Short mmCIF file of C-alpha atoms in Angstrom, two decimals:
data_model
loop_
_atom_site.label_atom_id
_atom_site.label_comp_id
_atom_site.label_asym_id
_atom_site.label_seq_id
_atom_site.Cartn_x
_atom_site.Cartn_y
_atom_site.Cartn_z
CA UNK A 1 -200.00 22.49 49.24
CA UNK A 2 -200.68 21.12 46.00
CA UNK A 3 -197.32 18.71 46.08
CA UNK A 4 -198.51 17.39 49.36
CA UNK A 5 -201.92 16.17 47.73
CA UNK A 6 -200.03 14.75 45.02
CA UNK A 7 -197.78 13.36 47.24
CA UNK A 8 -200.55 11.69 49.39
CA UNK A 9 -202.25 10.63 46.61
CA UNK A 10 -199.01 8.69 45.19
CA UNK A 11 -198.43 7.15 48.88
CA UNK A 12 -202.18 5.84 48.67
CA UNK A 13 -202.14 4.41 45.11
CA UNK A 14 -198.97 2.42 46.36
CA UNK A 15 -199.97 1.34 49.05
CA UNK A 16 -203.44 0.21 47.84
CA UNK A 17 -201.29 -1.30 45.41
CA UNK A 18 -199.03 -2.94 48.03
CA UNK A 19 -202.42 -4.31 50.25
CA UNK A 20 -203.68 -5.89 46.86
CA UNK A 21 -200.91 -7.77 45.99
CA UNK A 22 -200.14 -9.11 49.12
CA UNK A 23 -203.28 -10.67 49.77
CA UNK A 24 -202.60 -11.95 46.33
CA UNK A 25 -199.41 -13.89 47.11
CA UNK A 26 -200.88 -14.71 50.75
CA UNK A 27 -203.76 -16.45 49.02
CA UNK A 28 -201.97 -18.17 45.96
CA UNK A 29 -197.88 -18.16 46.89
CA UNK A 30 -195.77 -15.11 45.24
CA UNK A 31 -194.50 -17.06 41.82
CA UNK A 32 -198.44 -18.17 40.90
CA UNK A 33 -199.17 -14.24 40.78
CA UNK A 34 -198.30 -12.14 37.75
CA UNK A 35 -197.73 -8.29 38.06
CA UNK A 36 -200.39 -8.32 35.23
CA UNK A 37 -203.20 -9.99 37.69
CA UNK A 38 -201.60 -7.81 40.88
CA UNK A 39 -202.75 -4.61 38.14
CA UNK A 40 -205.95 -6.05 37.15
CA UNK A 41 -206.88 -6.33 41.18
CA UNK A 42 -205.84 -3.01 41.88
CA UNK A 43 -207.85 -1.56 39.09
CA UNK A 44 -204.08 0.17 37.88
CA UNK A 45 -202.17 -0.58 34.84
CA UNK A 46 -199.36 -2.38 34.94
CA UNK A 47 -196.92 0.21 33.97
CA UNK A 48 -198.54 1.99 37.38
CA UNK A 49 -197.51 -1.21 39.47
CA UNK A 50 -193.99 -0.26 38.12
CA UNK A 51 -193.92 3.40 38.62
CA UNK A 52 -194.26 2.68 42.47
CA UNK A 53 -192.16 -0.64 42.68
CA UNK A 54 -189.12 -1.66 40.76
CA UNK A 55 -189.94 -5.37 41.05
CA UNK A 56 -192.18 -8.16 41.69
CA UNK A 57 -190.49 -8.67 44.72
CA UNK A 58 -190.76 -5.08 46.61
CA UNK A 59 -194.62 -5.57 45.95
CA UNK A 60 -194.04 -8.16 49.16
CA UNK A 61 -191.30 -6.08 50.74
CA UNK A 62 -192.64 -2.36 50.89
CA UNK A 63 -191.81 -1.78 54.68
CA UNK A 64 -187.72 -1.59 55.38
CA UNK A 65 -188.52 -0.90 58.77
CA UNK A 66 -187.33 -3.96 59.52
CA UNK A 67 -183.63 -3.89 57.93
CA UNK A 68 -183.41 -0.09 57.91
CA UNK A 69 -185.58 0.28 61.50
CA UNK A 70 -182.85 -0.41 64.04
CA UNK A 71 -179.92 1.56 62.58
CA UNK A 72 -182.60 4.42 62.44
CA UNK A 73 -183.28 3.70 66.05
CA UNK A 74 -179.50 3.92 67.02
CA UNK A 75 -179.00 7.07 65.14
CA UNK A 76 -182.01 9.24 66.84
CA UNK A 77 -181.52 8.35 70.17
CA UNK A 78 -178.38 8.69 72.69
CA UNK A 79 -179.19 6.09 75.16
CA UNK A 80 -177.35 2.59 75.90
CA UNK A 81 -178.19 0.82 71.77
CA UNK A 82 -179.13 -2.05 73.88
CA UNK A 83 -181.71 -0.62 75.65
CA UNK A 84 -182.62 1.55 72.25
CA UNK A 85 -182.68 -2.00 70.14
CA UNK A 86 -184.74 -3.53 72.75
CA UNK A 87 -187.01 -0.99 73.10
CA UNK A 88 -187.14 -0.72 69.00
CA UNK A 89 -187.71 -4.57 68.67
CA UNK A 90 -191.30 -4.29 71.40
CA UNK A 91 -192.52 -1.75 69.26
CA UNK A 92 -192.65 -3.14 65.87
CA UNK A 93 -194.08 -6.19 67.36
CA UNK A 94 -196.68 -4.16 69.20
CA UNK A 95 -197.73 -2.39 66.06
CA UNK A 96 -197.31 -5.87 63.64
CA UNK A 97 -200.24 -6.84 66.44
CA UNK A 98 -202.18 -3.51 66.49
CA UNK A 99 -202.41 -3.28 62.86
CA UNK A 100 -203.40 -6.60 62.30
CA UNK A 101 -200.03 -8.62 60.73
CA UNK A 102 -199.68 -10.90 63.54
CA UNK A 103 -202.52 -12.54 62.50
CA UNK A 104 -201.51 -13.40 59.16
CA UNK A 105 -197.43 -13.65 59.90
CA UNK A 106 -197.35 -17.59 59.32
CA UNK A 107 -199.02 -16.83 55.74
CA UNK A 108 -196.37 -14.61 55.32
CA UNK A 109 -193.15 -15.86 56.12
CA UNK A 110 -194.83 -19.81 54.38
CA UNK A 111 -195.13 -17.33 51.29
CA UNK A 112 -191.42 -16.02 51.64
CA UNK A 113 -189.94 -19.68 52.21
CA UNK A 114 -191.86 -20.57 49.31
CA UNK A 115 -190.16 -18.80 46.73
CA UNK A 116 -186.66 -18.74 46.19
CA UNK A 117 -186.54 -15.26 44.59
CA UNK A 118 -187.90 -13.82 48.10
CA UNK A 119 -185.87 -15.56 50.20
CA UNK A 120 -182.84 -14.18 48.16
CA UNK A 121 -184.14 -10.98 48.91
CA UNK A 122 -184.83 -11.74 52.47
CA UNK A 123 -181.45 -12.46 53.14
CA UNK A 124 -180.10 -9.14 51.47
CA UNK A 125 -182.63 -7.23 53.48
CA UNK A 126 -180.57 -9.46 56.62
CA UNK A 127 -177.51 -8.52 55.69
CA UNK A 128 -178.39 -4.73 55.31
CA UNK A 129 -179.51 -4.86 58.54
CA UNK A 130 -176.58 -5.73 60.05
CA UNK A 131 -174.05 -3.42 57.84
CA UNK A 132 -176.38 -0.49 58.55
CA UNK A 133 -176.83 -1.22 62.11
CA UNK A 134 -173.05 -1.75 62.38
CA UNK A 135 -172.12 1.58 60.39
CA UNK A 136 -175.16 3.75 62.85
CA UNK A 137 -172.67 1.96 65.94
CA UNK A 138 -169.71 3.19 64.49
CA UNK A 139 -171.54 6.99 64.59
CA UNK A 140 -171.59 5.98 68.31
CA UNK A 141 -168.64 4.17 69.31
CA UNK A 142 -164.98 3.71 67.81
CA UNK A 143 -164.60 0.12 68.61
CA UNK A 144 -165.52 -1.26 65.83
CA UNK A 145 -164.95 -4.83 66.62
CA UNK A 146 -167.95 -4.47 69.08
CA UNK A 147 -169.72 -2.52 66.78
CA UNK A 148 -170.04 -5.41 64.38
CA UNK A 149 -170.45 -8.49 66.80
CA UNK A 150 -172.88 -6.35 68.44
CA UNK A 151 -174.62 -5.43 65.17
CA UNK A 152 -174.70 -9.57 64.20
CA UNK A 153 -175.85 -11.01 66.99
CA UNK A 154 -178.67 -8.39 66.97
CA UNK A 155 -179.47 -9.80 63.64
CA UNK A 156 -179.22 -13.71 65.05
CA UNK A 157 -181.39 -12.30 67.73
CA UNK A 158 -184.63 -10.95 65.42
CA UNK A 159 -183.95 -14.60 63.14
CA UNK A 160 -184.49 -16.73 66.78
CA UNK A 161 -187.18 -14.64 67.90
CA UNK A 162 -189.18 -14.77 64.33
CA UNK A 163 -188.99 -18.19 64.05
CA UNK A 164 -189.75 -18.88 67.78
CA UNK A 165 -192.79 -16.91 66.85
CA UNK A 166 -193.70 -19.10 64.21
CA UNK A 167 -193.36 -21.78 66.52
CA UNK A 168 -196.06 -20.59 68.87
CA UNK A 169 -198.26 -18.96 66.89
CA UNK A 170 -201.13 -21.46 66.51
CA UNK A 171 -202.84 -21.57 62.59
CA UNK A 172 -205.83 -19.37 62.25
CA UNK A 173 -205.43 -17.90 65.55
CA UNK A 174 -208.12 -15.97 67.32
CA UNK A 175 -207.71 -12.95 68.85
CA UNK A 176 -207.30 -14.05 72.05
CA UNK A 177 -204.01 -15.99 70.96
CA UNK A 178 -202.53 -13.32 68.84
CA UNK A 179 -202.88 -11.40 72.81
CA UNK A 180 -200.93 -14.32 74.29
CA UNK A 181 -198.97 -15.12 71.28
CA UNK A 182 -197.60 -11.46 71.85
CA UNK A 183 -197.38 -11.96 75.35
CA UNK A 184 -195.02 -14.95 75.16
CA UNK A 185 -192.61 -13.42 72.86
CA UNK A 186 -192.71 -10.04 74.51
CA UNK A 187 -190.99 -12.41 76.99
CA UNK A 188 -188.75 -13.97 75.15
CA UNK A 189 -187.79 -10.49 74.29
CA UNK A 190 -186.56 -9.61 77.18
CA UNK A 191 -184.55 -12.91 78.04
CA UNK A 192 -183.29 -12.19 74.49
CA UNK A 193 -182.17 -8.74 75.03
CA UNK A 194 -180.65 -9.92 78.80
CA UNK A 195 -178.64 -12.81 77.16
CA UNK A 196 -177.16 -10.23 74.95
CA UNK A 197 -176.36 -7.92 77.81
CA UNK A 198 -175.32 -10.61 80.30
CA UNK A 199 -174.05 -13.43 77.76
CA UNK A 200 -174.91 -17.11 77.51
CA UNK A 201 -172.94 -18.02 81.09
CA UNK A 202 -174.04 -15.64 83.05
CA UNK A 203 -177.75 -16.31 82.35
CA UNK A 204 -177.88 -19.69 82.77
CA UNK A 205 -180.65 -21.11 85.21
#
């Protein structure tokens, strides 16, 4: 019992920690912030900051849901990974909406592209993706060929529909178009996910 306080207590700190810094780099771009003035902030010390994150850059990128997320998905479930990568894809945009992210994604990503040290990592966290969803496919399947084109052009697929996202997403949106924001891509979602099932020919108007 007394682990799982500690244990709690550790999850908060970081992700107090995590909350903190990110509005940090939101308000004032990632390379303008120190860990120093991320510690000061969070009322921690700095060698606290580093106790729950190995760099700078995992203050930004604390949630691998994203690269680890779908090769999870694959793994749990036994149904078409189509269906199970659609299905995956809805609900981490539902909850980036519920929780409040949609609302500040164009900050985000703007902060991302504006610092070449997170876009590095951004595309290592994209390439994970797709070796780790590729490797949960081969649990599945033996054709590994599939496997991997599968596992890439589900990566291609979460790029388009991220920056189609930023396309409609208006600047300081109100909560009525974060709804239809979500709304539009949900469909774009599933045209996505039919392309992939279909291919480019057979879904063409």
């Amino acid at each position: 019992m007394e682990l799982g306080r500690r244990e709690r207590k550790k999850q908060q700190t970081k992700a107090a920690i995590s909350k903190v810094a990110t509005e940090l780099f939101l308000e004032r771009g990632f390379d303008a912030v120190t860990v120093a003035e991320v510690a000061q902030a969070a009322d921690v010390a700095v060698q606290t900051v580093f106790n729950h994150f190995a760099t700078k850059e995992d203050l930004l990128f604390d949630e691998e849901g994203w690269w680890v997320g779908p090769a999870r998905a694959v793994h749990e479930s036994t149904d078409d990974p189509l269906d199970v990568l659609e299905a995956h894809y809805l609900a981490t945009a539902r909850e980036r909406l519920a929780v409040g992210h949609l609302a500040t994604w164009k900050q985000f990503v703007r902060t991302i592209e504006m610092s070449p040290s997170l876009l590095a990592r951004r595309r290592l966290y994209s390439d994970e993706l797709v070796r780790f969803l590729a490797r949960a496919l081969d649990d599945r399947s033996d054709d590994r060929l599939r496997n991997r084109l599968l596992a890439a052009q589900y990566g291609a697929a979460q790029n388009t529909l991220e920056a189609e996202l930023m396309r409609i997403l208006p600047e300081n949106p109100t909560a009525e178009q974060l709804v239809q924001a979500q709304q539009q891509l949900e469909q774009m979602v599933g045209e996505v996910f039919a392309i992939l099932r279909n291919g480019l020919t057979a879904t063409r108007g």
